[in-house]
Coordinates of C-alpha atoms in Angstrom, one line a residue:
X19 CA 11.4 21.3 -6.9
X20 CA 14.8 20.6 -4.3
X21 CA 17.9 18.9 -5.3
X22 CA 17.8 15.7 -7.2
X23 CA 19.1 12.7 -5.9
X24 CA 21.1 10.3 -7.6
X25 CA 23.5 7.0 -7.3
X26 CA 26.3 6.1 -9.4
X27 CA 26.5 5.1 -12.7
X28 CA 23.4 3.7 -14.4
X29 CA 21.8 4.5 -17.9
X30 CA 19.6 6.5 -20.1
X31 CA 17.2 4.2 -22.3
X32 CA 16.0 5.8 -25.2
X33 CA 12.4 4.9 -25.8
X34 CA 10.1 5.8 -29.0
X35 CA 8.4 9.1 -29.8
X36 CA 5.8 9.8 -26.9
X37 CA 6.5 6.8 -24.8
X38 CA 6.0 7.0 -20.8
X39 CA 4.8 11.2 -21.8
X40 CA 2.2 10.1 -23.6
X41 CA 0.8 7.5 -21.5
X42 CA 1.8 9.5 -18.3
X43 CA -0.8 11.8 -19.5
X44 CA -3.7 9.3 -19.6
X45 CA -5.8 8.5 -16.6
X46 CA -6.7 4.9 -15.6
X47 CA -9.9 3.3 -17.7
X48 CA -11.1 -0.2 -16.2
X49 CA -10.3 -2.9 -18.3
X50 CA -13.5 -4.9 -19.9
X51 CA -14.8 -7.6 -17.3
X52 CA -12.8 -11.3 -18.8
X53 CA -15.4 -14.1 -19.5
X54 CA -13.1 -16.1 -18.1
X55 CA -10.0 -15.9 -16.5
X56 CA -6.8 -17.9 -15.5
X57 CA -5.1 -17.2 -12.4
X58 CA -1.4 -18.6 -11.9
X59 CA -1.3 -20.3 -8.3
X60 CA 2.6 -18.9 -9.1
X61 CA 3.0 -15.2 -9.1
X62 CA 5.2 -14.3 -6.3
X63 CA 8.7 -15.1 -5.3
X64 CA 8.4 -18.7 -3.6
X65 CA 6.4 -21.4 -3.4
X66 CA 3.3 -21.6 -5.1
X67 CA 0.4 -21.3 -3.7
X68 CA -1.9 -24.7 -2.6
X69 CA -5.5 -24.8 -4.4
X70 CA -8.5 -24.8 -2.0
X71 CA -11.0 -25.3 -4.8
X72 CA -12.0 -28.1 -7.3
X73 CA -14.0 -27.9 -10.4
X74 CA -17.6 -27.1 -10.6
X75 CA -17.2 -25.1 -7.2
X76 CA -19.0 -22.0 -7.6
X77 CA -16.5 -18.7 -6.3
X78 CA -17.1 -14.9 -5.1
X79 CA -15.1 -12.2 -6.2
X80 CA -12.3 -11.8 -3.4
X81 CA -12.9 -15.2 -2.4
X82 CA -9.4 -16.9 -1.1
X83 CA -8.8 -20.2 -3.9
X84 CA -5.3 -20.6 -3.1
X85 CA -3.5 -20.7 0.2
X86 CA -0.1 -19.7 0.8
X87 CA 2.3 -22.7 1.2
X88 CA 5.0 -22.0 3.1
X89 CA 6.4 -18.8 4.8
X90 CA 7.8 -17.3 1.6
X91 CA 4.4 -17.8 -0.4
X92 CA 1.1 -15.7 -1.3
X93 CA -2.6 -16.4 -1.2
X94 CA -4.2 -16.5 -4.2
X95 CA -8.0 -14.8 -5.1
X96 CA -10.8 -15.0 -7.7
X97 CA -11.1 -11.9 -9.7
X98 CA -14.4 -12.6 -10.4
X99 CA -17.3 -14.4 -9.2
X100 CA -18.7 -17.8 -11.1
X101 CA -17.5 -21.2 -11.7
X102 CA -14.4 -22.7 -11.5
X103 CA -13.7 -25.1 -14.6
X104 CA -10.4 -26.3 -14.4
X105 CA -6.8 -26.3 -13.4
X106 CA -4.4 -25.9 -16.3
X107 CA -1.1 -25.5 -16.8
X108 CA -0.6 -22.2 -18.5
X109 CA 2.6 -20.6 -20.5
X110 CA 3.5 -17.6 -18.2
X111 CA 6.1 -14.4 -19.1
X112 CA 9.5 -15.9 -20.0
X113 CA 8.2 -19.8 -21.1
X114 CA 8.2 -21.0 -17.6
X115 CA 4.8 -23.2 -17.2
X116 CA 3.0 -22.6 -14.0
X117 CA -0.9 -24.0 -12.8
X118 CA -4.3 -21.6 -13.2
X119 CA -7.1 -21.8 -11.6
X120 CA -9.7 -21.7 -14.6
X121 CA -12.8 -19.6 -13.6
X122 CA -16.0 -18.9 -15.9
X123 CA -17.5 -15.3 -15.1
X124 CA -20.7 -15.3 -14.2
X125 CA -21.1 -11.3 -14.7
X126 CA -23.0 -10.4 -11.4
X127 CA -19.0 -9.8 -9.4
X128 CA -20.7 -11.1 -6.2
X129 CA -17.9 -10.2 -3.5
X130 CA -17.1 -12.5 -1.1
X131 CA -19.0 -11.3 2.3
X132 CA -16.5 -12.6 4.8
X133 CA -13.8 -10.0 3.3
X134 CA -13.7 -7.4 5.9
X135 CA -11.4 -4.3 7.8
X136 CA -8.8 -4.8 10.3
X137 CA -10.6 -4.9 13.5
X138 CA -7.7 -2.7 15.5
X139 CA -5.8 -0.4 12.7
X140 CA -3.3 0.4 15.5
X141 CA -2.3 -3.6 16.3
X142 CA 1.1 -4.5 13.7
X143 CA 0.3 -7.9 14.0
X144 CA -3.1 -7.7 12.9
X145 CA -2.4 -5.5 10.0
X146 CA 0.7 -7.9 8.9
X147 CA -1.8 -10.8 9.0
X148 CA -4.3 -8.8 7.0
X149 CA -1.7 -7.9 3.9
X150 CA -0.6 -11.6 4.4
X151 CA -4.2 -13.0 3.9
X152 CA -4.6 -10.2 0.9
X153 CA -2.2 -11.8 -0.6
X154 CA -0.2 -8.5 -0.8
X155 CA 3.0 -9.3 -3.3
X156 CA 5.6 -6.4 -4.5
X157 CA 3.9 -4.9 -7.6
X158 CA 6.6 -3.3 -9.1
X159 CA 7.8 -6.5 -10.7
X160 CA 9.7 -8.4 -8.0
X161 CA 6.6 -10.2 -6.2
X162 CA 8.0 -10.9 -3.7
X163 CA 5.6 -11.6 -0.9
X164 CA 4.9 -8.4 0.9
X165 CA 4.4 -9.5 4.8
X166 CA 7.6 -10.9 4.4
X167 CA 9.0 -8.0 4.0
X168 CA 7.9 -6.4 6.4
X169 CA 8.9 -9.0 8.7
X170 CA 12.8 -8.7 9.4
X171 CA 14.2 -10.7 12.5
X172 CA 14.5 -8.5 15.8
X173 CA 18.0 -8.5 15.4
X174 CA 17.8 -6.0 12.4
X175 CA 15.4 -3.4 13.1
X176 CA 14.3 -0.9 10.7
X177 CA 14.5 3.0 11.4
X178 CA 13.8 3.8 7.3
X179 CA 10.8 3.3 5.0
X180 CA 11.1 3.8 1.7
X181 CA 8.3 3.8 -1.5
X182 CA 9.9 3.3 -4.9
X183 CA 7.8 5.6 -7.3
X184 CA 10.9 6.1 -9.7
X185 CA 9.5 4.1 -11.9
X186 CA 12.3 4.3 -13.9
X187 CA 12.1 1.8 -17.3
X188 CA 11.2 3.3 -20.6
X189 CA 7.0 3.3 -21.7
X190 CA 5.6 2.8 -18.2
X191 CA 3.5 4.7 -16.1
X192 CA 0.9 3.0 -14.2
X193 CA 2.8 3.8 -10.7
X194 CA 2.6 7.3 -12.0
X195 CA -1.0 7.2 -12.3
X196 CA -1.6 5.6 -9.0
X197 CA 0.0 8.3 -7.6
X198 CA -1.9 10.8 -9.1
X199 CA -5.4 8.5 -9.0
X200 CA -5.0 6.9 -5.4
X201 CA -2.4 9.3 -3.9
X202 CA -4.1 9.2 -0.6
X203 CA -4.2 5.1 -0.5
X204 CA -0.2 5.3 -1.2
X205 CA 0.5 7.8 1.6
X206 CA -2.1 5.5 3.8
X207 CA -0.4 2.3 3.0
X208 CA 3.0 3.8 3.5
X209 CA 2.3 4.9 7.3
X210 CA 0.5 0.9 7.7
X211 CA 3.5 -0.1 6.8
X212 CA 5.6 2.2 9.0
X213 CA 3.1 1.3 11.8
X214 CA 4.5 -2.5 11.4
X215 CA 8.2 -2.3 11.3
X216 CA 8.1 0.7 13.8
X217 CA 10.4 2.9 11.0
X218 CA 10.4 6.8 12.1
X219 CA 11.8 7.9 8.8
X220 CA 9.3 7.8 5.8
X221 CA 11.0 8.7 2.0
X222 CA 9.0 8.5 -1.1
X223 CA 11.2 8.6 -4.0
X224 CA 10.0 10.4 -7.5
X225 CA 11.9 10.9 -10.5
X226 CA 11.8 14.4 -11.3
X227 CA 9.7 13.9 -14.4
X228 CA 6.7 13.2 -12.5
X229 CA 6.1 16.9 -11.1
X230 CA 2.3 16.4 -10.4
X231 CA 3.5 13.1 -8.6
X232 CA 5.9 15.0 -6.5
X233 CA 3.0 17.8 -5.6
X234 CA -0.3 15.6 -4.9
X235 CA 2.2 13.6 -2.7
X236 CA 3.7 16.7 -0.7
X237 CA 0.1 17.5 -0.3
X238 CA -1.3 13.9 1.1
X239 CA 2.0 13.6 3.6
X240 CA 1.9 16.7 5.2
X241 CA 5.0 16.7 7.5
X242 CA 4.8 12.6 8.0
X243 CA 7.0 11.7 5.4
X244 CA 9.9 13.4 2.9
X245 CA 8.9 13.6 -0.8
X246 CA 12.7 13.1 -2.5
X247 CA 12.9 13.8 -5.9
X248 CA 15.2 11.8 -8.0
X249 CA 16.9 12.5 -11.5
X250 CA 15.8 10.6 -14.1
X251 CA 18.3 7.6 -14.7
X252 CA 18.3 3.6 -15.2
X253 CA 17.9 1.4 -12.6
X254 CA 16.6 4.4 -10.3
X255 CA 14.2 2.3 -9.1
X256 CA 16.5 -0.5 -7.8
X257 CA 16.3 -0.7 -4.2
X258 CA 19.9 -1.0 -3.5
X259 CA 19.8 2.4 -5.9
X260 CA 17.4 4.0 -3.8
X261 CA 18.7 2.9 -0.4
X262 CA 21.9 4.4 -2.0
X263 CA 20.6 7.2 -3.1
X264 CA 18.3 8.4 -0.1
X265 CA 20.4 7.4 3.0
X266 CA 23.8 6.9 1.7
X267 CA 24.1 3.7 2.9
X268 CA 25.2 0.5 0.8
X269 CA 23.8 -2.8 0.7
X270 CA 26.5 -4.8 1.6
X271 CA 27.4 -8.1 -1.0
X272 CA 25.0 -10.9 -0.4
X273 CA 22.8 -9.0 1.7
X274 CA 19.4 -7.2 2.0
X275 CA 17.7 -3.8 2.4
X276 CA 17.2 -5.3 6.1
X277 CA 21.0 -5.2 6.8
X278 CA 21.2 -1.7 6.9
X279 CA 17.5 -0.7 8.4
X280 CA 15.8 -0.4 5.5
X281 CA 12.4 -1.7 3.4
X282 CA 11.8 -0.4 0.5
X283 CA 8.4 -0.9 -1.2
X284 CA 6.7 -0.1 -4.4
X285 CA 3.6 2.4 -4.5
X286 CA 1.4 0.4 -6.1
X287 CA 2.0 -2.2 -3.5
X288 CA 1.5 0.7 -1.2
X289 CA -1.7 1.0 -2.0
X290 CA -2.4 -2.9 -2.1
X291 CA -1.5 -2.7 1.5
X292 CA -4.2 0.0 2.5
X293 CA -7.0 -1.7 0.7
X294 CA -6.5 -4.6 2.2
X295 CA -6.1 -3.2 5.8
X296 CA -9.2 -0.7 5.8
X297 CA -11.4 -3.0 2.9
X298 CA -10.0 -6.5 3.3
X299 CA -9.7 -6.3 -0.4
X300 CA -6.9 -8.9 -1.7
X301 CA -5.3 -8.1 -5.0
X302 CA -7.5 -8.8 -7.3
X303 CA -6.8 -6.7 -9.7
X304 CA -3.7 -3.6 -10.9
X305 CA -3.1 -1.1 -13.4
X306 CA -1.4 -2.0 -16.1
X307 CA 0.7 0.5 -19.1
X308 CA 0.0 -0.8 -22.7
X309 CA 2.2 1.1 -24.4
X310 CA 4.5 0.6 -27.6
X311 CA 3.5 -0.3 -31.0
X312 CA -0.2 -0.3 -30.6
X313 CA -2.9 1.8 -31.4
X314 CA -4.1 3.4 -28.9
X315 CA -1.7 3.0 -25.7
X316 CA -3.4 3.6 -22.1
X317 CA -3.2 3.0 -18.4
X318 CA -5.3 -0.1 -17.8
X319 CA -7.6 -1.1 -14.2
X320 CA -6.9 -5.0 -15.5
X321 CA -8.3 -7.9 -12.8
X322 CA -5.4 -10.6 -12.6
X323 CA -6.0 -14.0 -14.8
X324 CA -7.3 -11.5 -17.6
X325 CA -4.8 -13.2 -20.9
X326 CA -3.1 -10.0 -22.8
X327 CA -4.7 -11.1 -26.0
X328 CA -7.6 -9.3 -24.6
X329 CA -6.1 -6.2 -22.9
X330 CA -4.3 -5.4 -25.8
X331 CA -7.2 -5.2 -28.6
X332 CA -8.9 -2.9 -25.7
X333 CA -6.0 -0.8 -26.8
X334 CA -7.2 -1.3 -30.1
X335 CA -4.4 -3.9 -31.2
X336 CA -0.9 -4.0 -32.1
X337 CA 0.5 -2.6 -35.2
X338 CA 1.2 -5.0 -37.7
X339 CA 5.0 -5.2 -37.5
X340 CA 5.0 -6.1 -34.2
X341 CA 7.4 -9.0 -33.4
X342 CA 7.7 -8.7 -29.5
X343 CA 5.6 -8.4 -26.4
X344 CA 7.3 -7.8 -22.8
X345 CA 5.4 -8.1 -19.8
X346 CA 6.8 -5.3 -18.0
X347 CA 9.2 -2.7 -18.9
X348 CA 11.7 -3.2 -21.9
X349 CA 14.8 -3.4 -19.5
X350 CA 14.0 -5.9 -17.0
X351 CA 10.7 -7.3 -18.0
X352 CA 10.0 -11.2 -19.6
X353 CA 8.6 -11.8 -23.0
X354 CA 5.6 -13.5 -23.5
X355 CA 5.2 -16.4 -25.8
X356 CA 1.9 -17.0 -26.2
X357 CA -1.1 -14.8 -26.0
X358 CA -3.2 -16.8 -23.7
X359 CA -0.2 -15.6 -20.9
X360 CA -2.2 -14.1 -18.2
X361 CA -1.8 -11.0 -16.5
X362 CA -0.5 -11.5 -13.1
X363 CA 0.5 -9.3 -9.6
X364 CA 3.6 -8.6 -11.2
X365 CA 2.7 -7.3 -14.3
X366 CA 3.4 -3.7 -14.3
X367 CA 3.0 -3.6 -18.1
X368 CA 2.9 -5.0 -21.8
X369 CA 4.4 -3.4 -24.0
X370 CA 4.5 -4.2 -27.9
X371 CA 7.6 -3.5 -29.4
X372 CA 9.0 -3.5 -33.1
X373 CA 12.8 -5.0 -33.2
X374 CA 14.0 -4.7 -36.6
X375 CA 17.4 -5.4 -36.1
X376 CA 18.5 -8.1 -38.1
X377 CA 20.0 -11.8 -35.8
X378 CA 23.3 -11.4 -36.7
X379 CA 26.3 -14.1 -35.0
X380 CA 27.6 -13.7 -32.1
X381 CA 30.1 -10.7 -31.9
X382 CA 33.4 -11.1 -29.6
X383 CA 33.5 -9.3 -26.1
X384 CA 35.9 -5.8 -27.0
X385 CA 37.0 -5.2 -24.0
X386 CA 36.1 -1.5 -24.3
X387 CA 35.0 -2.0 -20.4
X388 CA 31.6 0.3 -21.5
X389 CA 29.5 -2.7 -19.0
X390 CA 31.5 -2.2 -16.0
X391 CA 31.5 1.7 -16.4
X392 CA 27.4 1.6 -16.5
X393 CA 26.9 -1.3 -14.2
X394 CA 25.2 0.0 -10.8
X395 CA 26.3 -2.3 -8.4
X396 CA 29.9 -2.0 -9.6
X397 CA 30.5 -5.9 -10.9
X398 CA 32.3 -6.4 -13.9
X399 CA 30.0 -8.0 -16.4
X400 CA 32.5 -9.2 -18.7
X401 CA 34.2 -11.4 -16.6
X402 CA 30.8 -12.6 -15.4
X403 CA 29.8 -13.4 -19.3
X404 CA 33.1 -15.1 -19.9
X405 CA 32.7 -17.7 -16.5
X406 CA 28.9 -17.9 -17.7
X407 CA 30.0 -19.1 -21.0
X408 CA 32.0 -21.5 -19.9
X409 CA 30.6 -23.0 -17.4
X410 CA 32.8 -21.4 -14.7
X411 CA 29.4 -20.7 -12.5
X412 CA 31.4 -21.0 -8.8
X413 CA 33.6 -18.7 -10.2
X414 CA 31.6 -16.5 -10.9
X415 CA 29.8 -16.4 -7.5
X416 CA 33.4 -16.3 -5.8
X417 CA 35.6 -14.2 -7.8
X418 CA 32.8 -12.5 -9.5
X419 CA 30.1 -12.3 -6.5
X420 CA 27.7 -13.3 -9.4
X421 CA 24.2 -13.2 -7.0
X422 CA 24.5 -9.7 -6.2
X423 CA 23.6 -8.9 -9.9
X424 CA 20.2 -7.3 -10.2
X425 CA 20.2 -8.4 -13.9
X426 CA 18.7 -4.8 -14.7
X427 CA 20.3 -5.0 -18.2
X428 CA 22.5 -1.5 -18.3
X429 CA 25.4 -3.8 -19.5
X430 CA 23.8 -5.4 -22.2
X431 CA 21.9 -1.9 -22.9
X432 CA 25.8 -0.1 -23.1
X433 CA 27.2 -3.2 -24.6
X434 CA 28.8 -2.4 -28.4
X435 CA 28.9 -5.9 -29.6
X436 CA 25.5 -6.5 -28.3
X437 CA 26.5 -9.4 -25.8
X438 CA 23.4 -11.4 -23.9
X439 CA 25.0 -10.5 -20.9
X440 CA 22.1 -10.8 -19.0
X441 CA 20.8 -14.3 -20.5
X442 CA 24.4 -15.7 -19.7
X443 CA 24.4 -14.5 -16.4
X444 CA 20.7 -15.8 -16.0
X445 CA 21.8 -19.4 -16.9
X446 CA 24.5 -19.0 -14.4
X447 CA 22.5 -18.2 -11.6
X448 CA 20.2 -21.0 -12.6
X449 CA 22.8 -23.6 -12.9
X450 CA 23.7 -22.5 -9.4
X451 CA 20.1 -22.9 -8.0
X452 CA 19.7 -26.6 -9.5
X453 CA 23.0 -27.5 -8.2

């Protein structure tokens, strides 16, 4: 298979018996059409996204019923086609409350005619505008708006492409089944997008416990692009990581991919990008890992709005000692607080998970220095906790350089006293933002 690639530092999750194997095994089954669905006007990085419809309006499937407000903002669609009941305020992953769009399903998914192909597949503009109006957000849990992305200012032009199919948190594998199930939509999206920012070298990254990844994409990229295979570590997946690991190069503090001539992008948003390019299909829908402590885990085809009370009793339901959902992986993802939350872009998974570890007080920092030897971007989470804590938040950011964490959690993961590291340095970061 070639050398594996790596970074520095990082983790091993353990995850139960089975885990990511067992549902890495499992092709895609389509998800049960919702009776009704609630799409958040809120799931990308940004703004949120301006209705265009009203109740009692009658939608298509596809059908635009949000618009991007503002540049840093996404376009919202119906998953289905019917009748708009309402706008709500719904509980979405982590207790923040954000605005649905309330749509009855009419059960005929009537597509919106007007959605069409890019007129001129070899015009960048045209296809940026066509992933813009798609709606096209990062899918591997970031969200953030895609045609930004793949927008950086003339002044920092981009000679490396990268796809992020590490997939690197414990339980999932939906990108790994996209890969296998729409390899040739990844590969297709991946040269769109090369097409835009004018990038000559094309990486795909694959942990190495995704052989049949690795091969169907050797096979669909021919000599266009490198297939890199990547050891299996925590956070892998982080773009910094990955720029880091593929090029050598290092994200400087406080800046982007951009800085040093990269975009990195997730598969399944690869392949968001080619459907909306060749179909004019927004993102309607995505595959979605149920996984943990449920009955029958699977790879989901789940249309966004859909709420996970539903997706998971098509898994046949959670085990009875459930105490937890996560939407997303166990690492990085949000839990979910009600079961009404709807599935959204950035909803790579939701996982049920059994945490039988007693609350016990808080325990005192050791200063055994296990967070800063894990810690990927090389901070020292400790002294970031202890600021947090006290309210030392400018401090942090200064002495600490407190924004450049990627809050991926190996600190609190390595962490003998079982700190919320991450939660402190979360409340930081928002006290920063509302100052």
């Amino acid at each position: 298979m070639g050398k594996t690639l790596t970074f520095r530092r990082g983790v091993h999750p353990r995850e139960a018996a089975g885990g990511k194997h067992e549902t890495g095994a499992k092709p895609i089954e389509n998800a049960a059409a919702p009776s009704i669905v609630a799409v958040p006007l809120l799931q990308h990085a940004g703004a949120p996204a301006k209705p265009m419809v009203k109740p009692g309006t009658p939608v298509l499937m596809g059908q635009k019923i949000a618009a991007a407000d503002g540049y840093v903002s996404a376009a919202v669609h119906s998953p289905v086609s019917g009748i708009v009941k309402s706008i709500q305020t719904r509980i979405a992953a982590g207790g923040r409350r954000v605005d649905a769009v309330i749509i009855e399903n009419n059960a005929l998914d009537e597509w919106d005619t007007s959605l069409l192909p890019v007129r001129d597949p070899d015009d960048p503009a045209q296809l940026l505008a066509a992933i813009r109006e798609a709606g096209v957000v990062g899918m591997g849990g970031a969200t953030f708006p895609t045609h930004v992305k793949l927008s950086p200012p003339r002044e920092k032009p981009i000679d490396t492409l990268i796809l992020n199919g590490a997939e690197c948190e414990p339980y999932l594998s939906a990108d790994h089944r996209v890969m296998l199930e729409e390899t040739e939509a990844v590969v297709d999206g991946l040269r769109i997008a090369a097409k835009i920012t004018g990038a000559k070298r094309l990486c795909i990254g694959v942990e190495e416990n995704k052989p049949d990844a690795i091969e169907a994409l050797r096979r669909a990229v021919g000599g266009d692009a490198e297939v890199c295979v990547l050891r299996v570590k925590y956070p892998q997946g982080g773009e910094k990581q990955l720029i880091q690991t593929l090029t050598g190069r290092r994200v400087p503090s406080g800046g982007l991919p951009m800085d040093v001539g990269c975009v990195v992008l997730n598969v399944s948003t690869a392949a968001a990008i080619s459907r909306a390019v060749r179909e004019g299909r927004p993102v309607i829908d995505r595959v979605v890992t149920v996984a943990g402590a449920v009955r029958e885990p699977k790879n989901l085809h789940v249309r966004i709005g859909v709420d996970i009370d539903s997706v998971i009793e098509q898994c046949g339901g959670a085990d009875a000692q459930v105490n937890k959902i996560v939407l997303g992986g166990p690492m990085m993802g949000q839990c979910a607080y009600n079961p009404n939350t709807p599935v959204t872009k950035g909803v790579s998974g939701v996982l049920l998970l059994a945490d039988h570890e007693r609350e016990r007080p808080l325990a005192n920092c050791v200063r055994c220095g296990g967070c800063v030897s894990v810690c990927p971007i090389g901070l020292m989470p400790l002294m970031l906790y202890a600021f947090a804590r006290k309210g030392f938040y400018e401090r942090a950011r200064d002495e600490q350089h407190l924004l450049d964490c990627i809050e991926c959690g190996s600190c609190a993961y390595q962490c003998p006293s079982r700190l919320p590291l991450v939660q402190q340095i979360r409340a930081a970061k928002s006290a920063l933002r509302r100052a």
